[in-house]
Amino acid sequence: MGEAAKAEAALAQAQDESADHRSRLAAVEERIVSLREELARNGEERDHLMRSVDTVTRGQDRAEQQAKKARSAVLKATEALDALQDGSSRPGPG
């Protein structure tokens, strides 16, 4: 094979390799775009979940406050009932 033929064969091989690399690069770029889209979706989902957690936490805080108020009311009612029972068990004037 002459020098020109060898050079043409080397050029053709280099062009094939270049096309292969461009194809691989395009596939990698597509994967990057796909991953970025997935990351954006995951970010949106994460934001939604964090808002849900905040909502649940606020609800839990309200429920705890209401439970404290209810316990306080029960304690006061129990004390009042005890006071009434103590008063009725004592002998009255007479």
Short mmCIF file of C-alpha atoms in Angstrom, two decimals:
data_model
loop_
_atom_site.label_atom_id
_atom_site.label_comp_id
_atom_site.label_asym_id
_atom_site.label_seq_id
_atom_site.Cartn_x
_atom_site.Cartn_y
_atom_site.Cartn_z
CA MET A 1 0.00 0.00 0.00
CA GLY A 2 1.41 3.42 -0.95
CA GLU A 3 1.89 6.34 1.41
CA ALA A 4 -1.16 8.14 0.04
CA ALA A 5 -3.35 5.07 0.55
CA LYS A 6 -2.04 4.65 4.10
CA ALA A 7 -2.73 8.30 4.82
CA GLU A 8 -6.25 8.00 3.39
CA ALA A 9 -6.89 4.88 5.45
CA ALA A 10 -5.62 6.62 8.59
CA LEU A 11 -7.79 9.65 7.81
CA ALA A 12 -10.85 7.45 7.28
CA GLN A 13 -10.17 5.64 10.57
CA ALA A 14 -9.68 8.96 12.39
CA GLN A 15 -12.95 10.25 10.92
CA ASP A 16 -14.77 7.08 12.05
CA GLU A 17 -13.30 7.43 15.54
CA SER A 18 -14.24 11.10 15.60
CA ALA A 19 -17.80 10.27 14.60
CA ASP A 20 -17.91 7.60 17.31
CA HIS A 21 -16.66 10.10 19.90
CA ARG A 22 -19.23 12.66 18.75
CA SER A 23 -21.93 10.02 19.10
CA ARG A 24 -20.75 9.14 22.61
CA LEU A 25 -20.57 12.83 23.50
CA ALA A 26 -24.13 13.34 22.28
CA ALA A 27 -25.29 10.40 24.42
CA VAL A 28 -23.51 11.83 27.46
CA GLU A 29 -25.05 15.26 26.83
CA GLU A 30 -28.51 13.65 26.58
CA ARG A 31 -27.88 11.84 29.87
CA ILE A 32 -26.82 15.12 31.50
CA VAL A 33 -30.03 16.78 30.32
CA SER A 34 -32.04 13.83 31.61
CA LEU A 35 -30.31 13.94 34.99
CA ARG A 36 -30.87 17.69 35.26
CA GLU A 37 -34.57 17.20 34.54
CA GLU A 38 -34.74 14.43 37.13
CA LEU A 39 -32.92 16.61 39.64
CA ALA A 40 -35.42 19.42 39.02
CA ARG A 41 -38.32 17.00 39.54
CA ASN A 42 -36.71 15.66 42.69
CA GLY A 43 -36.19 19.21 43.92
CA GLU A 44 -39.85 20.00 43.33
CA GLU A 45 -40.86 16.78 45.09
CA ARG A 46 -38.50 17.57 47.97
CA ASP A 47 -39.99 21.06 48.28
CA HIS A 48 -43.50 19.58 48.30
CA LEU A 49 -42.50 17.03 50.95
CA MET A 50 -40.87 19.71 53.08
CA ARG A 51 -44.04 21.82 52.89
CA SER A 52 -46.03 18.75 53.92
CA VAL A 53 -43.68 18.12 56.84
CA ASP A 54 -44.05 21.75 57.90
CA THR A 55 -47.83 21.47 57.72
CA VAL A 56 -47.85 18.26 59.74
CA THR A 57 -45.44 19.74 62.29
CA ARG A 58 -47.63 22.82 62.72
CA GLY A 59 -50.66 20.55 63.14
CA GLN A 60 -48.79 18.48 65.71
CA ASP A 61 -47.79 21.63 67.59
CA ARG A 62 -51.42 22.80 67.63
CA ALA A 63 -52.57 19.38 68.81
CA GLU A 64 -50.00 19.42 71.62
CA GLN A 65 -51.16 22.88 72.71
CA GLN A 66 -54.78 21.74 72.66
CA ALA A 67 -53.84 18.64 74.66
CA LYS A 68 -52.12 20.85 77.27
CA LYS A 69 -55.21 23.04 77.49
CA ALA A 70 -57.41 19.97 77.82
CA ARG A 71 -55.19 18.51 80.57
CA SER A 72 -55.30 21.85 82.37
CA ALA A 73 -59.08 21.97 82.08
CA VAL A 74 -59.37 18.39 83.37
CA LEU A 75 -57.09 19.24 86.30
CA LYS A 76 -59.15 22.34 87.16
CA ALA A 77 -62.40 20.39 86.88
CA THR A 78 -60.97 17.63 89.07
CA GLU A 79 -59.88 20.17 91.66
CA ALA A 80 -63.28 21.83 91.59
CA LEU A 81 -65.03 18.47 91.96
CA ASP A 82 -62.73 17.53 94.83
CA ALA A 83 -63.50 20.86 96.52
CA LEU A 84 -67.24 20.26 96.10
CA GLN A 85 -66.97 16.73 97.44
CA ASP A 86 -64.89 17.91 100.39
CA GLY A 87 -67.49 20.59 101.12
CA SER A 88 -70.41 18.12 100.96
CA SER A 89 -68.67 15.59 103.19
CA ARG A 90 -68.11 18.14 105.92
CA PRO A 91 -70.95 18.56 108.37
CA GLY A 92 -72.85 21.74 107.77
CA PRO A 93 -73.86 24.22 110.47
CA GLY A 94 -76.64 23.06 112.61
#
